PDB file of C-alpha atoms in Angstrom:
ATOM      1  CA  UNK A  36     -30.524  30.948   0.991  1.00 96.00           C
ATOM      2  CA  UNK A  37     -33.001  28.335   0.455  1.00 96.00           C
ATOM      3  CA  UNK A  38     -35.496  30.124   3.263  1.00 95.00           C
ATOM      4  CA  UNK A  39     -34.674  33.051   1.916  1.00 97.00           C
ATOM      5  CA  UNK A  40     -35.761  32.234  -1.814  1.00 98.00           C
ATOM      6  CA  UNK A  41     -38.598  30.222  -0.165  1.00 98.00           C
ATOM      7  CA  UNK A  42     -39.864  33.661   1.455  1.00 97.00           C
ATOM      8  CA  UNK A  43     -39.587  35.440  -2.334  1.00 98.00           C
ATOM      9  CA  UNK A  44     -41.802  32.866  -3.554  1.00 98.00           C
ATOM     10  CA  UNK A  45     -44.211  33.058  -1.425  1.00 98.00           C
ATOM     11  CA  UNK A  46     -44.472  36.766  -1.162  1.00 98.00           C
ATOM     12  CA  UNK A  47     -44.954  36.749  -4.739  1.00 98.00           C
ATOM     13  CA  UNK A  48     -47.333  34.347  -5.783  1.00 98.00           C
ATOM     14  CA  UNK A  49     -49.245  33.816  -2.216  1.00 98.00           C
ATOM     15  CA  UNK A  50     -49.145  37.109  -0.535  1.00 98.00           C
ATOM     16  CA  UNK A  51     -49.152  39.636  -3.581  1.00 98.00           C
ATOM     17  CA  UNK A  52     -46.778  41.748  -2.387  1.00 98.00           C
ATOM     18  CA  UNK A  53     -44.656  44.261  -4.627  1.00 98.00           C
ATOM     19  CA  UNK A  54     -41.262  44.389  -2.778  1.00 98.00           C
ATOM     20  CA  UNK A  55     -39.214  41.731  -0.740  1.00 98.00           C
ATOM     21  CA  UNK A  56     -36.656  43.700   1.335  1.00 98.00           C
ATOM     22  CA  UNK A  57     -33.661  42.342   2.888  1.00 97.00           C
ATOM     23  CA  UNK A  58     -30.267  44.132   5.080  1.00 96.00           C
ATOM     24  CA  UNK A  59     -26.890  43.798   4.552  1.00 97.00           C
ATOM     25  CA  UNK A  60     -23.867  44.902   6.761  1.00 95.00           C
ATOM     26  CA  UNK A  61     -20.303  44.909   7.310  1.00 94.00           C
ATOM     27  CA  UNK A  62     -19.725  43.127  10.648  1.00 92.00           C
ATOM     28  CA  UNK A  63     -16.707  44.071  11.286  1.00 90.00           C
ATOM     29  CA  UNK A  64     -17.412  47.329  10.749  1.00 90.00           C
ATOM     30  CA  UNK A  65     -20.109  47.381  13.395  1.00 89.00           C
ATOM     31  CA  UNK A  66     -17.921  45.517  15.821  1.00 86.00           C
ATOM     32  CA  UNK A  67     -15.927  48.235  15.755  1.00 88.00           C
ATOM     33  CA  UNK A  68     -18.500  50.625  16.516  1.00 90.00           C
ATOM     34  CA  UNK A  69     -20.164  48.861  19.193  1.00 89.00           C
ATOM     35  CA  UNK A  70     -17.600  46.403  20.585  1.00 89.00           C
ATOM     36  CA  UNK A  71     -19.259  46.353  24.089  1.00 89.00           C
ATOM     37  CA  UNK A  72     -22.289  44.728  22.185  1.00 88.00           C
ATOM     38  CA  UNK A  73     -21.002  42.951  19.643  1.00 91.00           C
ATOM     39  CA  UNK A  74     -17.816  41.110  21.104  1.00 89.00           C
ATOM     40  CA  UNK A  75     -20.277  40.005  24.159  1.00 91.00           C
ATOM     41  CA  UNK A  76     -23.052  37.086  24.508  1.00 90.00           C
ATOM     42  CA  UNK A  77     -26.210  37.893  22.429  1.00 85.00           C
ATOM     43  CA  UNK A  78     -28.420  39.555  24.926  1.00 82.00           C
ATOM     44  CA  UNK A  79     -31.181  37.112  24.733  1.00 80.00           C
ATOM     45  CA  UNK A  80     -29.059  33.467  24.506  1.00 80.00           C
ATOM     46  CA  UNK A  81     -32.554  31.935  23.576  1.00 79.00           C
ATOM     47  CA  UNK A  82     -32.327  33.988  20.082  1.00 79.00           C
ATOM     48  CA  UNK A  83     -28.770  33.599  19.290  1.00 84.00           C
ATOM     49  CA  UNK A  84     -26.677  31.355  16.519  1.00 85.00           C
ATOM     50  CA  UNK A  85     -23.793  32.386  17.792  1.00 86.00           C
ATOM     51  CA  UNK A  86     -21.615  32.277  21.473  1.00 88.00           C
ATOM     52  CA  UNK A  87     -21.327  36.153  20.699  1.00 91.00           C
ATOM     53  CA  UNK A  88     -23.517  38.619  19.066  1.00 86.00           C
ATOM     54  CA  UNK A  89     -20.652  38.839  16.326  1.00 90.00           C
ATOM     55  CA  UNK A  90     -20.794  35.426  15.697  1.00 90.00           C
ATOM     56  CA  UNK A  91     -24.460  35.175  16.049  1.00 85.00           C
ATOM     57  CA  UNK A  92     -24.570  38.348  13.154  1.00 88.00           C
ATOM     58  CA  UNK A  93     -21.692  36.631  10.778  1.00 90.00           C
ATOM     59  CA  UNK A  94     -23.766  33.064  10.584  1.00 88.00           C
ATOM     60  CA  UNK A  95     -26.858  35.368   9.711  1.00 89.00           C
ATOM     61  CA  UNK A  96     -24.852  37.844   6.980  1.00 93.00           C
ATOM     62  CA  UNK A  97     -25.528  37.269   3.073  1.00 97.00           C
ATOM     63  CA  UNK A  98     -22.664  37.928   0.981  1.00 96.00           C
ATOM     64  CA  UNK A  99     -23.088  40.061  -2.011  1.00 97.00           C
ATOM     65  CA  UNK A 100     -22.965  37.271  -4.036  1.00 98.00           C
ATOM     66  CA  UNK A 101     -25.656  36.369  -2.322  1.00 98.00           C
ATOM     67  CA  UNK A 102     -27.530  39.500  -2.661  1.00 98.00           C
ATOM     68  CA  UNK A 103     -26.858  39.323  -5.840  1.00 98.00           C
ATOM     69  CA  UNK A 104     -28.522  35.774  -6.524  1.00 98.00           C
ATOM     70  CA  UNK A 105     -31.678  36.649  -4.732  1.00 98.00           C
ATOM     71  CA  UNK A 106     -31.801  39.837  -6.532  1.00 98.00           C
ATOM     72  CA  UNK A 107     -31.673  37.428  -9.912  1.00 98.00           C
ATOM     73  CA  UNK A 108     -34.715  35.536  -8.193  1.00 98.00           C
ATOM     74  CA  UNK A 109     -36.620  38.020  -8.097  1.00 98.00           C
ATOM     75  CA  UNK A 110     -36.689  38.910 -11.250  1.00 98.00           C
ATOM     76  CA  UNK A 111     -37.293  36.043 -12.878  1.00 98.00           C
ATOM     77  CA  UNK A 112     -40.472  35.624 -10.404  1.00 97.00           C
ATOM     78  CA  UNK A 113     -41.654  39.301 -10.950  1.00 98.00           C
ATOM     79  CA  UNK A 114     -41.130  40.960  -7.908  1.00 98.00           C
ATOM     80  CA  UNK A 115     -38.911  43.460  -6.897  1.00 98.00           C
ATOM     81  CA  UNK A 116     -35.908  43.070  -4.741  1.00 98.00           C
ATOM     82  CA  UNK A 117     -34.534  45.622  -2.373  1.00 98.00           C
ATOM     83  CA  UNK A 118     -32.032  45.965   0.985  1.00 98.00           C
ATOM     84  CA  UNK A 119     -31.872  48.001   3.721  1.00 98.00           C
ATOM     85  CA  UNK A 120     -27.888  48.898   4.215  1.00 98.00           C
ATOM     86  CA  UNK A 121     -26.110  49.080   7.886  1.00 97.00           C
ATOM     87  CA  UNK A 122     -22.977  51.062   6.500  1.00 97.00           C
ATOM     88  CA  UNK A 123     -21.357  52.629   3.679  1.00 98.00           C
ATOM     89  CA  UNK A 124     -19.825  49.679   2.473  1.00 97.00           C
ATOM     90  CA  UNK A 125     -22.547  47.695   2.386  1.00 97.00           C
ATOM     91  CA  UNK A 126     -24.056  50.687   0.448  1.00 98.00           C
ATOM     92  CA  UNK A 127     -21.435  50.533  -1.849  1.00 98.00           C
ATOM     93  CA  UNK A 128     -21.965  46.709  -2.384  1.00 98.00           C
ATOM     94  CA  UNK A 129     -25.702  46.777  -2.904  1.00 98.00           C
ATOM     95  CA  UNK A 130     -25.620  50.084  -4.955  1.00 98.00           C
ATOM     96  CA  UNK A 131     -23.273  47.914  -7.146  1.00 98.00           C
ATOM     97  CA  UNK A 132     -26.277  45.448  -7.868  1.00 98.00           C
ATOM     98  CA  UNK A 133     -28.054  48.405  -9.275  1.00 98.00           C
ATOM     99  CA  UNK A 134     -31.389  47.699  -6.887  1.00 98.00           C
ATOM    100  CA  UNK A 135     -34.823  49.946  -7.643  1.00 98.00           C
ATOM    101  CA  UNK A 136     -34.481  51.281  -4.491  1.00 98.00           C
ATOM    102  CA  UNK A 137     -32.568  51.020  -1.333  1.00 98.00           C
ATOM    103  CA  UNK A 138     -33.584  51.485   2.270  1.00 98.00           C
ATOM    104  CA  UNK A 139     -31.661  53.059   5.686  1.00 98.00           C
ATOM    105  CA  UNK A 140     -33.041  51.761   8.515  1.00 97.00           C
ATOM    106  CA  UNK A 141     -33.598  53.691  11.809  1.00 98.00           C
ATOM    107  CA  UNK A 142     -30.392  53.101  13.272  1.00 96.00           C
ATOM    108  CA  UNK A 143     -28.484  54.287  10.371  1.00 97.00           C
ATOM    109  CA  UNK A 144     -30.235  57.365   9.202  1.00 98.00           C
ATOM    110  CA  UNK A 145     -27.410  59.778  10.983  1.00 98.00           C
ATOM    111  CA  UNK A 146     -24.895  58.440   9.043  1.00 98.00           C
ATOM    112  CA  UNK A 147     -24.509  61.470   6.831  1.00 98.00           C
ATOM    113  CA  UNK A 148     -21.412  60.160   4.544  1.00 98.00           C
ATOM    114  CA  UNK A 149     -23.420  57.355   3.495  1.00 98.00           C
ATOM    115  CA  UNK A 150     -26.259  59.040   2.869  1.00 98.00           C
ATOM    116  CA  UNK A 151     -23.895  61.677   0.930  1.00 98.00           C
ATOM    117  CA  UNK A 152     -22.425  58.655  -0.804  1.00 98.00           C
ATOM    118  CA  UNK A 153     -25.649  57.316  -1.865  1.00 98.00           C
ATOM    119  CA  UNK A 154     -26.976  60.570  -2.979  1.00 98.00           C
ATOM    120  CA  UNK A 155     -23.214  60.587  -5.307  1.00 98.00           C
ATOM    121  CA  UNK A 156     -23.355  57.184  -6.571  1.00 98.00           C
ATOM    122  CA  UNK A 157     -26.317  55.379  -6.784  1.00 98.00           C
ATOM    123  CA  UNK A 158     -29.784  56.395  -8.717  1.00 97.00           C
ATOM    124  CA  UNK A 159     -32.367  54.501  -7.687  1.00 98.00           C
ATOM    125  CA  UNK A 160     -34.692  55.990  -4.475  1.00 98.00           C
ATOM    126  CA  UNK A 161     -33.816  55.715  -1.159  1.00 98.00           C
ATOM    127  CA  UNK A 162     -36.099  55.115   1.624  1.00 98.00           C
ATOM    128  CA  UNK A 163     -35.454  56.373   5.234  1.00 98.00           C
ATOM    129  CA  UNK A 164     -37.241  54.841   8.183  1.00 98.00           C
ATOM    130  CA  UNK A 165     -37.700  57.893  11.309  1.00 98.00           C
ATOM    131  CA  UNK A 166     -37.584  55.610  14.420  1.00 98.00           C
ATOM    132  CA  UNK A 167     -35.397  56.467  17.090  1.00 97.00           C
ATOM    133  CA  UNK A 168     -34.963  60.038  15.114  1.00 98.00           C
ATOM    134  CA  UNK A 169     -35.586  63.663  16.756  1.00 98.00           C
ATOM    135  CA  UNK A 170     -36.654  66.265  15.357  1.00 97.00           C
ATOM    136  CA  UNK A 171     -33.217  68.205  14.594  1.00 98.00           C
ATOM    137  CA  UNK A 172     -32.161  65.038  13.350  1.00 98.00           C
ATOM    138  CA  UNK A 173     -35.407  64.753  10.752  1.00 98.00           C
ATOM    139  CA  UNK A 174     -34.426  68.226   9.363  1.00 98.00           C
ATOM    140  CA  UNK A 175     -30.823  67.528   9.086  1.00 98.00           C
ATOM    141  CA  UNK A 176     -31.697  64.503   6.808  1.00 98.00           C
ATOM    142  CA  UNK A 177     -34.093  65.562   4.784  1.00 98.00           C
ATOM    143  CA  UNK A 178     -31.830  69.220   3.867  1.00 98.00           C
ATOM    144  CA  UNK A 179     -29.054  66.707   3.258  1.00 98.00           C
ATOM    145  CA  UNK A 180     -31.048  65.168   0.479  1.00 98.00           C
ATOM    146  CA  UNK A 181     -32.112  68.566  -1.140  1.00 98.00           C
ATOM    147  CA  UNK A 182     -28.765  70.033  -1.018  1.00 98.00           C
ATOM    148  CA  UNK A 183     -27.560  66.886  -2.978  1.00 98.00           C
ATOM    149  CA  UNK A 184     -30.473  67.680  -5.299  1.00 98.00           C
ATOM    150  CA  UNK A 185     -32.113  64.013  -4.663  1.00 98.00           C
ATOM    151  CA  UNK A 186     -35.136  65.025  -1.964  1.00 98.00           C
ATOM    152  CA  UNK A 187     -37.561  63.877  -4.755  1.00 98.00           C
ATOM    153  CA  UNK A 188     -36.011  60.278  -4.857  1.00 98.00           C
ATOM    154  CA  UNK A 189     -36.535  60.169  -0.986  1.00 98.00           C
ATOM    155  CA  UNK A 190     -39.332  57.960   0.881  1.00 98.00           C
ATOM    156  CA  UNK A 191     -39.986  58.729   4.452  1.00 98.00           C
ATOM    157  CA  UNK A 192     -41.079  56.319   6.830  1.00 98.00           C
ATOM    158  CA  UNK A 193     -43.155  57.003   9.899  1.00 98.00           C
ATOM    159  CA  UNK A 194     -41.564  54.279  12.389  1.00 98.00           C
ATOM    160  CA  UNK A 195     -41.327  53.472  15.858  1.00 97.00           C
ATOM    161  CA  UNK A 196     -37.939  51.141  16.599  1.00 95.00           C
ATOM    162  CA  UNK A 197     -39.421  48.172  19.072  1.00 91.00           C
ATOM    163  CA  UNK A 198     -39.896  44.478  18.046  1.00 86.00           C
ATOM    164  CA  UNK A 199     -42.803  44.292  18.932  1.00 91.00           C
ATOM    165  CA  UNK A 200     -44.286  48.009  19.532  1.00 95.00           C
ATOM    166  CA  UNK A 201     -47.569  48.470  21.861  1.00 96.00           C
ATOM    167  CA  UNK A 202     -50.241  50.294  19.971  1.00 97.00           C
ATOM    168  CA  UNK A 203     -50.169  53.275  22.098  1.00 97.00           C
ATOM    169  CA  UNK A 204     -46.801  53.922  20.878  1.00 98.00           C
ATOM    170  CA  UNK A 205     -46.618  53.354  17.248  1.00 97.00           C
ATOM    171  CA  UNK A 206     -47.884  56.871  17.043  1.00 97.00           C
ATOM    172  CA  UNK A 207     -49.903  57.367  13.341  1.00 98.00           C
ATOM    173  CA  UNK A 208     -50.724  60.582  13.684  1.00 98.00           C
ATOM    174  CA  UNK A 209     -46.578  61.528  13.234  1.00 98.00           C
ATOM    175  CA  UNK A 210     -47.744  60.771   9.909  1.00 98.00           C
ATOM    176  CA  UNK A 211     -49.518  63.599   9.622  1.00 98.00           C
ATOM    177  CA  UNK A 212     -46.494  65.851  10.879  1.00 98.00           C
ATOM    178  CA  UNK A 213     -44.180  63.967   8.239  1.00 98.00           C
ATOM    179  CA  UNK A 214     -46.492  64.958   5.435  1.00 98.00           C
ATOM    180  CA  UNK A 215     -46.821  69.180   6.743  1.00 98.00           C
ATOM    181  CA  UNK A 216     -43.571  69.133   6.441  1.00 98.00           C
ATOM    182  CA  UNK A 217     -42.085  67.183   4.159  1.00 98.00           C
ATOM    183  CA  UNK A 218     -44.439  66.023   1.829  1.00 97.00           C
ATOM    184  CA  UNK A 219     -43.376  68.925  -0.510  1.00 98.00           C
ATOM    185  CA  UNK A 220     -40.075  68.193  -1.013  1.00 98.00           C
ATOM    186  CA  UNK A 221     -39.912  64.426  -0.439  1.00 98.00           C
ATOM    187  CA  UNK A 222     -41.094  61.874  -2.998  1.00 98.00           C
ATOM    188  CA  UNK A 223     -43.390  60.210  -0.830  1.00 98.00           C
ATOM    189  CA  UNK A 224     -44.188  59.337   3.162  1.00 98.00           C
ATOM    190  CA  UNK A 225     -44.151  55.877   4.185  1.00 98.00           C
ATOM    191  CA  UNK A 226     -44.860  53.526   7.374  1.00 98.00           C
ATOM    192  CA  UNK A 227     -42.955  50.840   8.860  1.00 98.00           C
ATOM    193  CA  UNK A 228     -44.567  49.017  11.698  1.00 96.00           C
ATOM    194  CA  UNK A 229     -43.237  46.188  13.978  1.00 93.00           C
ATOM    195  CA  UNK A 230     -46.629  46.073  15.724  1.00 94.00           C
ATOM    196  CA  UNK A 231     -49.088  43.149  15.726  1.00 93.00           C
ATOM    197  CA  UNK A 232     -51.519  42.241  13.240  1.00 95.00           C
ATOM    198  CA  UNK A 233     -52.621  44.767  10.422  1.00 97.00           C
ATOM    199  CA  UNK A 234     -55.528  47.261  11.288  1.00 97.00           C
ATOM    200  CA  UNK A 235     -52.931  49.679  11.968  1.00 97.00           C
ATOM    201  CA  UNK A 236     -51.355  49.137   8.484  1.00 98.00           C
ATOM    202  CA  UNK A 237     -54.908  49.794   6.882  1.00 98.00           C
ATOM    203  CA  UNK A 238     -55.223  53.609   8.909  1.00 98.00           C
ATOM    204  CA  UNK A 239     -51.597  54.203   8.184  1.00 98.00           C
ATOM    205  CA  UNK A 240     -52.723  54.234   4.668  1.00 98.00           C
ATOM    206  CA  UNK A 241     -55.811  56.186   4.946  1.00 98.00           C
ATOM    207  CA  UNK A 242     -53.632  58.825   6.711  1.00 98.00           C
ATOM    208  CA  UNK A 243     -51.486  59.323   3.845  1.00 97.00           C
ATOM    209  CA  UNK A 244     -48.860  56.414   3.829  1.00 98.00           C
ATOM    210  CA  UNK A 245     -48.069  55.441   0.554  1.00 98.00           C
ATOM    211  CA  UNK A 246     -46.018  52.822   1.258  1.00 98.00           C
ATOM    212  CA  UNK A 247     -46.545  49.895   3.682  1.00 98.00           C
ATOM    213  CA  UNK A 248     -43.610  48.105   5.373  1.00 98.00           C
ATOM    214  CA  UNK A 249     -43.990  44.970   7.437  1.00 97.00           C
ATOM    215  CA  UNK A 250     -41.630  42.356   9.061  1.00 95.00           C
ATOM    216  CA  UNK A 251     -41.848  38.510   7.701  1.00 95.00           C
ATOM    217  CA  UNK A 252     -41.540  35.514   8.222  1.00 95.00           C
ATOM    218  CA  UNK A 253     -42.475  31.820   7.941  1.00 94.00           C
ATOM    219  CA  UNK A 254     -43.050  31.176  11.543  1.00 91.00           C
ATOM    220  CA  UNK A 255     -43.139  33.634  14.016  1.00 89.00           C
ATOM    221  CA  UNK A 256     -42.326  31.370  16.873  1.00 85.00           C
ATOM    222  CA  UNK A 257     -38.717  30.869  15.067  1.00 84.00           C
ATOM    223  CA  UNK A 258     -35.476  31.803  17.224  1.00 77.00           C
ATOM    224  CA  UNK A 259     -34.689  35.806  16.505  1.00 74.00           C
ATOM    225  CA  UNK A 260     -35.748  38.637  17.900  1.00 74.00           C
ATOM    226  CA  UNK A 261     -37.331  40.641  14.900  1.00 81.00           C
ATOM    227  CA  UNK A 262     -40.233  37.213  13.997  1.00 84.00           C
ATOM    228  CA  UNK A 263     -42.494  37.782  17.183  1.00 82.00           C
ATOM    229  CA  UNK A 264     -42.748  41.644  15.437  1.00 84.00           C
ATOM    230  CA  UNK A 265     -43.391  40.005  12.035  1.00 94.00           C
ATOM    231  CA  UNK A 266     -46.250  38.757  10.064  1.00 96.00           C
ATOM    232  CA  UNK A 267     -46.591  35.363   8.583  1.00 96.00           C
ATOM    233  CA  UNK A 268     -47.554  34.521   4.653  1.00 97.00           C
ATOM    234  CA  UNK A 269     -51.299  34.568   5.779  1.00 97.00           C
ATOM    235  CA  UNK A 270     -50.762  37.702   7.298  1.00 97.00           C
ATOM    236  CA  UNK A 271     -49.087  39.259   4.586  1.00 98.00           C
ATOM    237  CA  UNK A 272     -51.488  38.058   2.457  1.00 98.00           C
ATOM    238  CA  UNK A 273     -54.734  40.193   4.186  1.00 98.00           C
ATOM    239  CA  UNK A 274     -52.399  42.669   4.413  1.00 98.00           C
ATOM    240  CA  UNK A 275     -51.956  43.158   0.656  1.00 98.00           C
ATOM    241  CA  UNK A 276     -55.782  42.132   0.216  1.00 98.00           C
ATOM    242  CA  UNK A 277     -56.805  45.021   2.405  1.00 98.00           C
ATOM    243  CA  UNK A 278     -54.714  47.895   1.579  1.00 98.00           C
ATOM    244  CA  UNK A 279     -55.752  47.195  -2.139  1.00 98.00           C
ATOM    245  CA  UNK A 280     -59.821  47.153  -1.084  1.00 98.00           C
ATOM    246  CA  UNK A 281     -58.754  50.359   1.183  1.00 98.00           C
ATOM    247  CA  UNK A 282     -57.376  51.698  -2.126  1.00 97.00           C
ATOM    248  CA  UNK A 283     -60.455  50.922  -4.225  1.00 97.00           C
ATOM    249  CA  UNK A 284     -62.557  52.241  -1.748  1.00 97.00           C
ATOM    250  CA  UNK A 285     -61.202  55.980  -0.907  1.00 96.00           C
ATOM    251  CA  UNK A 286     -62.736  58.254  -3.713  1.00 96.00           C
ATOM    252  CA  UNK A 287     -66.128  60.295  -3.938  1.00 97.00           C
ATOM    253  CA  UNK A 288     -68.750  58.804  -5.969  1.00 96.00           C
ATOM    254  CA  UNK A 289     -68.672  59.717  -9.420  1.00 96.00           C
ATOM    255  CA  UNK A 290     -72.550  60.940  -9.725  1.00 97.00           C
ATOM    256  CA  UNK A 291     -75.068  61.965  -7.026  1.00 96.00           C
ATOM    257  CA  UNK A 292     -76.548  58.594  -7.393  1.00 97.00           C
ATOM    258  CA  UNK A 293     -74.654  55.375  -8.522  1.00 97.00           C
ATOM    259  CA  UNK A 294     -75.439  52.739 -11.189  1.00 96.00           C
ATOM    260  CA  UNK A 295     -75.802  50.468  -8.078  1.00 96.00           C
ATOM    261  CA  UNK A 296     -77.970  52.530  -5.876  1.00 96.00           C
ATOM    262  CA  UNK A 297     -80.214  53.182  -8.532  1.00 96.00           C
ATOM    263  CA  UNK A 298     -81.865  49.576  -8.312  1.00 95.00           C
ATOM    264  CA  UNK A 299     -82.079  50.116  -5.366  1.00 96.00           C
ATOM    265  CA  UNK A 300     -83.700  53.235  -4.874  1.00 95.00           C
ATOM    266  CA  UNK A 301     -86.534  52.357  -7.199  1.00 95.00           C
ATOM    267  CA  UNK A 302     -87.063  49.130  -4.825  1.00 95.00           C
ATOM    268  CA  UNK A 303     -86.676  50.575  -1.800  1.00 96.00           C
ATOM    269  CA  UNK A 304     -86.522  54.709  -2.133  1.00 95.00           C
ATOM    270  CA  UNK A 305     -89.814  56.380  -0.898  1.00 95.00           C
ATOM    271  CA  UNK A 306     -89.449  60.116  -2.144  1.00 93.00           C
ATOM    272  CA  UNK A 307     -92.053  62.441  -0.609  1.00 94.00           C
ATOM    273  CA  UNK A 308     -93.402  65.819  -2.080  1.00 94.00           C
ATOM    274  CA  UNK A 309     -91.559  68.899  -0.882  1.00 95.00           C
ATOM    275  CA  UNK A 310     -93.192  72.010  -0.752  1.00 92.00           C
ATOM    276  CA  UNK A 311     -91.789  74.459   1.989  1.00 91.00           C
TER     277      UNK A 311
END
C-alpha cells in the first residue's frame, strides 16, 4: 500500500498525469478457470512472490478495502483513481466504490456477463483495451454496448498484449480502423502500449488517440513481469509534457500570417514585384 500511494503521489505532482489505474481480481475465481496455470510454479521463478502463480497473485491482490483507501488518496491529492477488473465480482466490488471510470483489460473483454453487468449497474465509462481481440470479437463487443444503450460511455483502446511489444508489432495504424468504424458510436478511441519509451505514444495521439495508457513503475528493473514494459516517473513525466506540446501544437494558424512571423518577416521577408 505504501508503494502504491507512493506511485499516486508521484504521478500527481511529478509526472502530471490525470488518471492512476490499478486491477483487481478474484483469485479464486481465476484458479478455477485456469488451474493448469495458476495451481503450478510461476512461469518465470525469477518474477514470482509466490511457490505458485496463485500464491504469487494472492500476495500481490488489494482488497477492496484497499481499493477503496487508495481511491480516498486520490482524491484528496487531485487525481483520479480508476481499476481495470479481471471478473464480475471484482466488477461488482469496484463498481461499489463508485470509480469515474472503469477499465477491461484485453484478456477479459469476451466476458459478455460482465460487461452486461457493468452496462446494468454501474454509470461511470468503461474502457476496453483490443489486444488479443479479432475482429468478430470487436463487433460482438462494441453491439453489446449499444444494445445496452451505453456505446457512448465506451473508450476503445488500440492494444497489442506483450510486455514488452517490438515496434513492428504495436501496429498504430489499427487506430485508424478503430476510428472508421467505431468512432461513431463509441465515446472515444484510445491506446494502450507496453512498448518502450514514448515516441510511439506521441503518433498514437496525432492519429486520433484520445487517450494515452502506459505501464508504471518506480524501477523498472523490479521483480514482475509487466515493469520491463513500463515507464518510470521520468518517463511518465515527458510523456505527459509531450502529448500536452503535441496538443498545443495540432491546429491551423489562425491568420495567413501570425503575430510572431510578422517580426519576422519585416526583418527577414524580401517580397519581390509580381507582374505575370
Amino acid at each position: 500500500m505504501e508503494v502504491a500511494k507512493k506511485l499516486i503521489k508521484i504521478a500527481k505532482i511529478f509526472c502530471n498525469a490525470e488518471i492512476v489505474k490499478f486491477q483487481k481480481r478474484n483469485i479464486k475465481v481465476w484458479a478455477d478457470r485456469m488451474p493448469g496455470m495458476y495451481h503450478a510454479p510461476h512461469p518465470n521463478p525469477n518474477h514470482s512472490y509466490g511457490e505458485t502463480y496463485n500464491k504469487h497473485r494472492e500476495f500481490l491482490e488489494f482488497s477492496i478495502e484497499q481499493h477503496a483507501q487508495l481511491k480516498r488518496y486520490c482524491e484528496e491529492i487531485g487525481i483520479t483513481y480508476s481499476t481495470s477488473v479481471w471478473d464480475i465480482d471484482s466488477a461488482k466490488g469496484i463498481a461499489a466504490l463508485n470509480p469515474e471510470l472503469i477499465k477491461i483489460p484485453s484478456a477479459c473483454n469476451t466476458d459478455y456477463e460482465m460487461l452486461a453487468w457493468l452496462c446494468d449497474n454501474y454509470s461511470g465509462d468503461i474502457h476496453v483495451s483490443t489486444g488479443m481481440t479479432d475482429k468478430k470479437e470487436m463487433d460482438q463487443i462494441v453491439n453489446l454496448f449499444i444494445h445496452k444503450k451505453r456505446n457512448k460511455d465506451v473508450v476503445l483502446y488500440n492494444c497489442t498484449s506483450g510486455y514488452p511489444v517490438p515496434f513492428e508489432n504495436v501496429a498504430l495504424l489499427e487506430i485508424n480502423d478503430l476510428k472508421k468504424k467505431y468512432a461513431n458510436k463509441v465515446k472515444a478511441i484510445g491506446f494502450s502500449g507496453h512498448h518502450r519509451g514514448i515516441a510511439v505514444d506521441i503518433a498514437a495521439y496525432t492519429l486520433g488517440a484520445e487517450y494515452i495508457e502506459r505501464h508504471y513503475t518506480l524501477d523498472r528493473t523490479s521483480p514482475g513481469t509487466d515493469h520491463a514494459a513500463s515507464l518510470e516517473p521520468e518517463g511518465v513525466r515527458r510523456l505527459v509534457r509531450d502529448l500536452e506540446s503535441v496538443r498545443k501544437a495540432l491546429n491551423y494558424k489562425e491568420k495567413e500570417i501570425l503575430d510572431i512571423e510578422q517580426v519576422q518577416r519585416k526583418k527577414l521577408k524580401y517580397v519581390g514585384k509580381y507582374k505575370w
